[in-house]
Amino acid sequence: MLTKRQNLLETIHGGNPDRFVNQYEFLHILMSDPYNLTDPFPEYGQKNIVNAWGVTLSWPEGTPGAFPVHDAGHKVLEDIGEWRERVKAPNLIFSDAEWEEAVREAESVDRNELFLAPFIAPGIFERLHYLMGMEDALINFYEEPEEMKELIKYLTEWELQYAETLCSRLHPDALFHHDDWGSQISTFISPDMFEEFLLDSYKEIYGYYKSHGVQLIVHHSDSYAATLVPFMIEMGVDIWQGVMTENNITELIRKYGGQISFMGGINSASVDHPGWTREEVKTQVTRACREYGKYYYIPSASQGLPMSTFEGVYEALTEEIAAAGKEMF
């Protein structure tokens, strides 16, 4: 029987997997680095927590995650022209003692079985709308492109500093990086605009990780982003996590399998809701596994962490994926 790591590699390289890769089983996602530990973040049900960037976040009950608050008085950036005065990147200098917990956790991971993956969220696009609101961010791409490019450069340089500290301290061999690039029906910006504003930043960020021992880039975007897959490949993404059914996953695998793999295929909203049933979980898992097949595909909910909003859903998905693997392999 292959290890979880071996089975993942066989799956994404079109080899001989002996079962489905089961959701996040191949990743040890590390969140104990000192920046993550000290950056304030709301717990489920908490409101108006201010993070290290000055962004106010709330996590309302019954929702899958926290989101920034942009009502009057809560935006960090009202005018893009003032970003140099208003946006202050957090400090990334921490003592050896502050790194001890993360180093111990990293050293405890069996790298023969699992990939060690630091967790980065939000990404460049999300950071922009966290700071100024979605509407202002989208308008500023059109009306203030040079200011947006300068702000993106500033955010990219901070991410590269973060990458340097993570790689030098923890020696990860994977990365789990969030940045939602679309809604359920479309990307937030056109492919041409994505290429102009964001592609080079991600090539630089993911290129740094790849040149410093990271073998596996897992990018989360639980959205429509099929038109951005060529750019994902160009920037070095190995697995697109969160891919929703609206992306025509069968066609993506046919067209791009071997260059990138797809993790998802089970929209969280279809199974992770009040009153969920085991039968609908089984139905969605069986459909996805049969429709998308054994290669370049990892069955998973679109949720961006190994968890569910409603108790028991993630575990039920795991059990049904294991059962589907026994039947189909």
CSV table of C-alpha atoms in Angstrom, one decimal:
chain,number,residue,atom,x,y,z
A,1,MET,CA,0.0,0.0,0.0
A,2,LEU,CA,1.3,3.4,-1.0
A,3,THR,CA,1.9,6.1,1.6
A,4,LYS,CA,-0.4,9.1,1.5
A,5,ARG,CA,2.5,11.1,-0.1
A,6,GLN,CA,3.3,8.4,-2.6
A,7,ASN,CA,-0.3,8.0,-3.6
A,8,LEU,CA,-0.7,11.7,-4.1
A,9,LEU,CA,2.4,11.8,-6.4
A,10,GLU,CA,1.1,8.8,-8.4
A,11,THR,CA,-2.3,10.6,-8.8
A,12,ILE,CA,-1.0,14.0,-10.0
A,13,HIS,CA,1.7,12.4,-12.2
A,14,GLY,CA,-0.6,10.0,-13.9
A,15,GLY,CA,1.1,6.9,-12.4
A,16,ASN,CA,-0.4,4.1,-10.5
A,17,PRO,CA,-2.3,5.3,-7.4
A,18,ASP,CA,-3.9,2.5,-5.4
A,19,ARG,CA,-6.9,4.6,-4.0
A,20,PHE,CA,-8.3,8.1,-4.2
A,21,VAL,CA,-6.3,10.8,-2.5
A,22,ASN,CA,-8.8,11.6,0.4
A,23,GLN,CA,-9.2,15.3,0.7
A,24,TYR,CA,-6.3,16.9,2.7
A,25,GLU,CA,-4.8,13.6,3.9
A,26,PHE,CA,-1.5,14.2,2.1
A,27,LEU,CA,-0.9,17.6,3.8
A,28,HIS,CA,0.3,18.6,7.2
A,29,ILE,CA,-0.9,22.2,7.2
A,30,LEU,CA,1.2,24.3,9.6
A,31,MET,CA,-0.3,27.4,11.2
A,32,SER,CA,1.9,27.8,14.2
A,33,ASP,CA,4.5,30.1,12.7
A,34,PRO,CA,4.8,33.2,14.9
A,35,TYR,CA,3.2,35.6,12.4
A,36,ASN,CA,0.1,33.3,12.1
A,37,LEU,CA,0.0,32.9,15.9
A,38,THR,CA,0.2,36.7,16.6
A,39,ASP,CA,-2.1,37.9,13.7
A,40,PRO,CA,-5.5,38.5,15.3
A,41,PHE,CA,-8.3,36.5,13.6
A,42,PRO,CA,-11.9,36.0,14.7
A,43,GLU,CA,-13.1,32.7,16.0
A,44,TYR,CA,-16.5,31.3,14.8
A,45,GLY,CA,-19.2,33.8,15.9
A,46,GLN,CA,-16.8,36.6,16.7
A,47,LYS,CA,-17.2,40.1,15.3
A,48,ASN,CA,-14.9,43.1,14.6
A,49,ILE,CA,-11.5,41.6,15.3
A,50,VAL,CA,-8.7,43.9,13.9
A,51,ASN,CA,-5.8,42.0,12.3
A,52,ALA,CA,-2.1,43.0,11.9
A,53,TRP,CA,-2.9,44.9,8.7
A,54,GLY,CA,-5.6,47.0,10.4
A,55,VAL,CA,-8.4,45.1,8.7
A,56,THR,CA,-11.5,44.5,10.7
A,57,LEU,CA,-12.9,40.9,10.4
A,58,SER,CA,-16.0,39.1,11.5
A,59,TRP,CA,-17.0,35.5,11.3
A,60,PRO,CA,-20.8,35.3,11.6
A,61,GLU,CA,-22.4,32.1,12.8
A,62,GLY,CA,-23.5,29.7,10.0
A,63,THR,CA,-21.0,31.0,7.5
A,64,PRO,CA,-17.8,29.1,6.3
A,65,GLY,CA,-15.3,31.7,7.3
A,66,ALA,CA,-14.3,35.2,8.3
A,67,PHE,CA,-14.7,38.2,6.0
A,68,PRO,CA,-13.6,41.8,6.3
A,69,VAL,CA,-16.0,44.5,7.5
A,70,HIS,CA,-16.2,47.5,5.1
A,71,ASP,CA,-19.0,49.6,6.5
A,72,ALA,CA,-18.4,53.3,7.4
A,73,GLY,CA,-15.3,53.7,9.6
A,74,HIS,CA,-13.8,50.2,9.0
A,75,LYS,CA,-12.0,50.5,5.7
A,76,VAL,CA,-8.2,50.7,5.9
A,77,LEU,CA,-8.0,52.5,2.6
A,78,GLU,CA,-10.6,54.9,1.4
A,79,ASP,CA,-8.4,56.4,-1.3
A,80,ILE,CA,-5.9,54.3,-3.3
A,81,GLY,CA,-3.7,57.4,-3.7
A,82,GLU,CA,-3.1,57.3,0.1
A,83,TRP,CA,-2.0,53.7,0.3
A,84,ARG,CA,1.7,54.5,1.2
A,85,GLU,CA,0.5,56.4,4.3
A,86,ARG,CA,-2.3,54.0,5.2
A,87,VAL,CA,-1.1,50.5,4.5
A,88,LYS,CA,1.6,49.2,6.8
A,89,ALA,CA,2.9,45.7,6.4
A,90,PRO,CA,3.3,43.8,9.7
A,91,ASN,CA,6.7,43.0,11.1
A,92,LEU,CA,8.1,39.6,10.3
A,93,ILE,CA,11.1,39.6,12.7
A,94,PHE,CA,10.6,37.1,15.5
A,95,SER,CA,13.0,35.7,18.0
A,96,ASP,CA,14.2,32.1,18.1
A,97,ALA,CA,12.0,31.5,21.1
A,98,GLU,CA,9.0,32.7,19.1
A,99,TRP,CA,9.8,30.2,16.4
A,100,GLU,CA,10.2,27.2,18.7
A,101,GLU,CA,6.6,25.9,18.5
A,102,ALA,CA,6.5,25.9,14.7
A,103,VAL,CA,10.0,24.3,14.5
A,104,ARG,CA,8.9,21.5,16.8
A,105,GLU,CA,5.8,20.9,14.8
A,106,ALA,CA,7.7,20.9,11.5
A,107,GLU,CA,10.3,18.5,12.9
A,108,SER,CA,7.5,16.1,14.1
A,109,VAL,CA,6.1,15.6,10.6
A,110,ASP,CA,7.0,12.3,8.8
A,111,ARG,CA,8.0,13.6,5.4
A,112,ASN,CA,7.8,10.1,4.0
A,113,GLU,CA,4.1,10.1,4.7
A,114,LEU,CA,3.1,13.8,4.5
A,115,PHE,CA,4.0,17.1,2.9
A,116,LEU,CA,4.6,20.0,5.3
A,117,ALA,CA,2.7,23.0,4.1
A,118,PRO,CA,2.7,26.4,5.7
A,119,PHE,CA,-0.7,28.2,5.4
A,120,ILE,CA,-0.9,31.6,3.7
A,121,ALA,CA,-4.1,33.5,3.6
A,122,PRO,CA,-5.3,35.9,2.3
A,123,GLY,CA,-3.3,36.1,-1.0
A,124,ILE,CA,-2.5,39.2,-3.1
A,125,PHE,CA,-6.0,39.8,-4.7
A,126,GLU,CA,-7.8,39.1,-1.4
A,127,ARG,CA,-5.4,41.4,0.5
A,128,LEU,CA,-6.4,44.2,-1.9
A,129,HIS,CA,-10.1,44.0,-1.3
A,130,TYR,CA,-9.6,43.3,2.4
A,131,LEU,CA,-7.9,46.7,2.6
A,132,MET,CA,-10.3,48.7,0.5
A,133,GLY,CA,-13.5,46.7,-0.2
A,134,MET,CA,-14.4,44.6,-3.2
A,135,GLU,CA,-16.1,47.4,-5.2
A,136,ASP,CA,-13.3,49.9,-4.7
A,137,ALA,CA,-10.7,47.3,-5.6
A,138,LEU,CA,-12.4,46.3,-8.9
A,139,ILE,CA,-12.9,50.0,-9.8
A,140,ASN,CA,-9.3,50.9,-9.0
A,141,PHE,CA,-8.0,48.2,-11.4
A,142,TYR,CA,-9.6,50.4,-14.1
A,143,GLU,CA,-9.3,53.9,-12.8
A,144,GLU,CA,-6.0,53.8,-10.9
A,145,PRO,CA,-3.9,51.0,-12.5
A,146,GLU,CA,-0.5,52.4,-11.7
A,147,GLU,CA,-1.3,52.9,-8.0
A,148,MET,CA,-2.7,49.3,-7.9
A,149,LYS,CA,0.4,48.0,-9.4
A,150,GLU,CA,2.6,49.8,-6.9
A,151,LEU,CA,0.4,48.4,-4.0
A,152,ILE,CA,0.6,44.9,-5.5
A,153,LYS,CA,4.4,45.2,-5.6
A,154,TYR,CA,4.4,46.2,-2.0
A,155,LEU,CA,2.3,43.3,-1.0
A,156,THR,CA,4.4,40.9,-3.1
A,157,GLU,CA,7.6,42.1,-1.5
A,158,TRP,CA,6.1,41.4,2.0
A,159,GLU,CA,5.0,37.9,0.9
A,160,LEU,CA,8.5,37.2,-0.4
A,161,GLN,CA,9.9,38.3,3.0
A,162,TYR,CA,7.4,35.9,4.7
A,163,ALA,CA,8.4,33.1,2.3
A,164,GLU,CA,12.1,33.6,3.2
A,165,THR,CA,11.4,33.3,6.9
A,166,LEU,CA,9.2,30.2,6.4
A,167,CYS,CA,11.7,28.4,4.2
A,168,SER,CA,14.7,29.2,6.3
A,169,ARG,CA,13.1,28.2,9.6
A,170,LEU,CA,10.8,25.3,8.6
A,171,HIS,CA,12.1,23.9,5.3
A,172,PRO,CA,8.6,23.1,4.0
A,173,ASP,CA,8.2,20.8,1.0
A,174,ALA,CA,4.7,22.1,0.1
A,175,LEU,CA,2.7,25.3,0.4
A,176,PHE,CA,-1.0,25.8,0.9
A,177,HIS,CA,-1.9,29.3,-0.3
A,178,HIS,CA,-5.3,31.0,-0.5
A,179,ASP,CA,-6.5,33.6,-2.9
A,180,ASP,CA,-10.1,33.5,-4.2
A,181,TRP,CA,-10.2,34.7,-7.8
A,182,GLY,CA,-13.9,34.4,-8.7
A,183,SER,CA,-17.5,33.9,-7.8
A,184,GLN,CA,-19.4,30.8,-8.7
A,185,ILE,CA,-20.0,32.0,-12.3
A,186,SER,CA,-17.0,34.1,-13.3
A,187,THR,CA,-13.6,35.4,-12.3
A,188,PHE,CA,-13.6,38.8,-10.6
A,189,ILE,CA,-11.3,40.3,-13.2
A,190,SER,CA,-10.8,39.2,-16.8
A,191,PRO,CA,-7.9,36.9,-17.8
A,192,ASP,CA,-6.2,39.8,-19.5
A,193,MET,CA,-6.4,41.9,-16.4
A,194,PHE,CA,-5.3,39.0,-14.2
A,195,GLU,CA,-2.2,38.6,-16.5
A,196,GLU,CA,-1.4,42.3,-16.3
A,197,PHE,CA,-1.8,42.8,-12.6
A,198,LEU,CA,-1.3,39.5,-10.7
A,199,LEU,CA,0.5,36.8,-12.8
A,200,ASP,CA,4.1,38.2,-12.4
A,201,SER,CA,3.6,38.5,-8.6
A,202,TYR,CA,2.5,34.9,-8.3
A,203,LYS,CA,5.3,33.7,-10.6
A,204,GLU,CA,7.7,35.5,-8.3
A,205,ILE,CA,6.2,34.2,-5.0
A,206,TYR,CA,5.7,30.6,-6.1
A,207,GLY,CA,9.0,30.6,-7.9
A,208,TYR,CA,10.7,31.6,-4.7
A,209,TYR,CA,9.2,28.6,-2.8
A,210,LYS,CA,10.0,26.2,-5.7
A,211,SER,CA,13.6,27.4,-5.7
A,212,HIS,CA,13.8,26.8,-1.9
A,213,GLY,CA,12.8,23.2,-1.5
A,214,VAL,CA,9.0,23.3,-2.0
A,215,GLN,CA,7.9,20.6,-4.3
A,216,LEU,CA,4.1,21.1,-4.2
A,217,ILE,CA,2.1,24.3,-4.6
A,218,VAL,CA,-1.5,23.9,-3.6
A,219,HIS,CA,-3.6,27.0,-4.4
A,220,HIS,CA,-7.1,27.5,-3.0
A,221,SER,CA,-9.7,29.3,-4.9
A,222,ASP,CA,-13.2,27.9,-4.3
A,223,SER,CA,-14.7,29.7,-7.3
A,224,TYR,CA,-15.0,29.7,-11.0
A,225,ALA,CA,-11.5,30.1,-12.4
A,226,ALA,CA,-11.3,27.8,-15.3
A,227,THR,CA,-10.1,30.6,-17.6
A,228,LEU,CA,-7.1,31.2,-15.3
A,229,VAL,CA,-5.8,27.6,-15.4
A,230,PRO,CA,-3.1,28.4,-18.0
A,231,PHE,CA,-1.8,31.1,-15.6
A,232,MET,CA,-1.9,28.7,-12.7
A,233,ILE,CA,0.3,26.4,-14.6
A,234,GLU,CA,2.6,29.2,-15.6
A,235,MET,CA,3.0,30.4,-12.0
A,236,GLY,CA,3.8,26.9,-10.8
A,237,VAL,CA,0.6,25.7,-9.2
A,238,ASP,CA,0.5,21.9,-8.9
A,239,ILE,CA,-3.0,21.5,-7.4
A,240,TRP,CA,-5.9,23.8,-7.7
A,241,GLN,CA,-7.8,23.2,-4.5
A,242,GLY,CA,-11.5,24.3,-4.2
A,243,VAL,CA,-12.4,23.7,-7.8
A,244,MET,CA,-16.2,23.9,-8.1
A,245,THR,CA,-18.4,21.9,-10.4
A,246,GLU,CA,-19.2,25.1,-12.4
A,247,ASN,CA,-15.6,24.9,-13.9
A,248,ASN,CA,-16.4,21.8,-16.1
A,249,ILE,CA,-13.8,19.7,-14.3
A,250,THR,CA,-13.9,16.8,-16.7
A,251,GLU,CA,-12.8,19.1,-19.5
A,252,LEU,CA,-10.1,20.7,-17.4
A,253,ILE,CA,-8.7,17.3,-16.6
A,254,ARG,CA,-8.8,16.3,-20.3
A,255,LYS,CA,-7.1,19.5,-21.4
A,256,TYR,CA,-4.6,20.1,-18.6
A,257,GLY,CA,-4.1,16.8,-16.7
A,258,GLY,CA,-0.4,16.2,-16.3
A,259,GLN,CA,0.3,19.9,-16.0
A,260,ILE,CA,-1.9,20.6,-13.0
A,261,SER,CA,-4.3,18.6,-10.9
A,262,PHE,CA,-7.7,19.5,-9.4
A,263,MET,CA,-8.9,19.1,-5.9
A,264,GLY,CA,-12.6,19.6,-5.1
A,265,GLY,CA,-15.5,18.6,-7.3
A,266,ILE,CA,-17.9,18.6,-4.4
A,267,ASN,CA,-19.3,22.1,-3.8
A,268,SER,CA,-19.4,22.6,0.0
A,269,ALA,CA,-22.8,24.2,-0.2
A,270,SER,CA,-24.3,21.0,-1.6
A,271,VAL,CA,-23.3,19.0,1.5
A,272,ASP,CA,-22.2,21.3,4.2
A,273,HIS,CA,-25.5,23.0,5.4
A,274,PRO,CA,-28.0,22.7,8.2
A,275,GLY,CA,-29.9,19.4,7.9
A,276,TRP,CA,-27.2,17.7,5.8
A,277,THR,CA,-27.7,14.0,5.4
A,278,ARG,CA,-25.3,11.1,4.9
A,279,GLU,CA,-27.2,10.1,1.7
A,280,GLU,CA,-26.5,13.4,0.0
A,281,VAL,CA,-22.8,13.2,1.0
A,282,LYS,CA,-22.6,9.7,-0.5
A,283,THR,CA,-24.4,10.9,-3.7
A,284,GLN,CA,-22.0,13.8,-4.2
A,285,VAL,CA,-18.9,11.7,-3.5
A,286,THR,CA,-20.0,8.9,-5.9
A,287,ARG,CA,-20.9,11.3,-8.6
A,288,ALA,CA,-17.6,13.2,-8.4
A,289,CYS,CA,-15.4,10.1,-8.2
A,290,ARG,CA,-17.1,8.4,-11.2
A,291,GLU,CA,-17.2,11.6,-13.2
A,292,TYR,CA,-13.7,12.9,-12.7
A,293,GLY,CA,-11.8,9.6,-12.4
A,294,LYS,CA,-8.5,8.4,-10.8
A,295,TYR,CA,-5.9,10.7,-12.4
A,296,TYR,CA,-5.2,14.4,-11.8
A,297,TYR,CA,-8.2,14.6,-9.5
A,298,ILE,CA,-8.5,14.6,-5.7
A,299,PRO,CA,-12.1,14.3,-4.3
A,300,SER,CA,-12.8,17.0,-1.7
A,301,ALA,CA,-15.3,19.6,-0.6
A,302,SER,CA,-14.4,23.0,-1.9
A,303,GLN,CA,-13.8,24.2,1.6
A,304,GLY,CA,-10.4,25.8,2.1
A,305,LEU,CA,-9.3,23.7,5.1
A,306,PRO,CA,-9.8,20.2,6.4
A,307,MET,CA,-12.9,21.1,8.2
A,308,SER,CA,-16.6,21.7,7.7
A,309,THR,CA,-19.0,24.5,8.8
A,310,PHE,CA,-21.4,21.9,10.2
A,311,GLU,CA,-20.3,19.2,12.5
A,312,GLY,CA,-19.7,15.8,11.0
A,313,VAL,CA,-19.7,16.7,7.3
A,314,TYR,CA,-15.9,16.5,6.7
A,315,GLU,CA,-15.7,13.2,8.4
A,316,ALA,CA,-18.6,11.8,6.4
A,317,LEU,CA,-17.0,12.9,3.2
A,318,THR,CA,-13.7,11.2,4.2
A,319,GLU,CA,-15.5,8.0,4.9
A,320,GLU,CA,-17.5,8.0,1.7
A,321,ILE,CA,-14.4,8.8,-0.4
A,322,ALA,CA,-12.6,5.9,1.2
A,323,ALA,CA,-15.6,3.6,0.4
A,324,ALA,CA,-15.6,4.9,-3.2
A,325,GLY,CA,-11.9,4.1,-3.5
A,326,LYS,CA,-12.5,0.5,-2.4
A,327,GLU,CA,-15.2,0.1,-5.1
A,328,MET,CA,-13.4,1.9,-8.0
A,329,PHE,CA,-9.8,0.8,-7.6
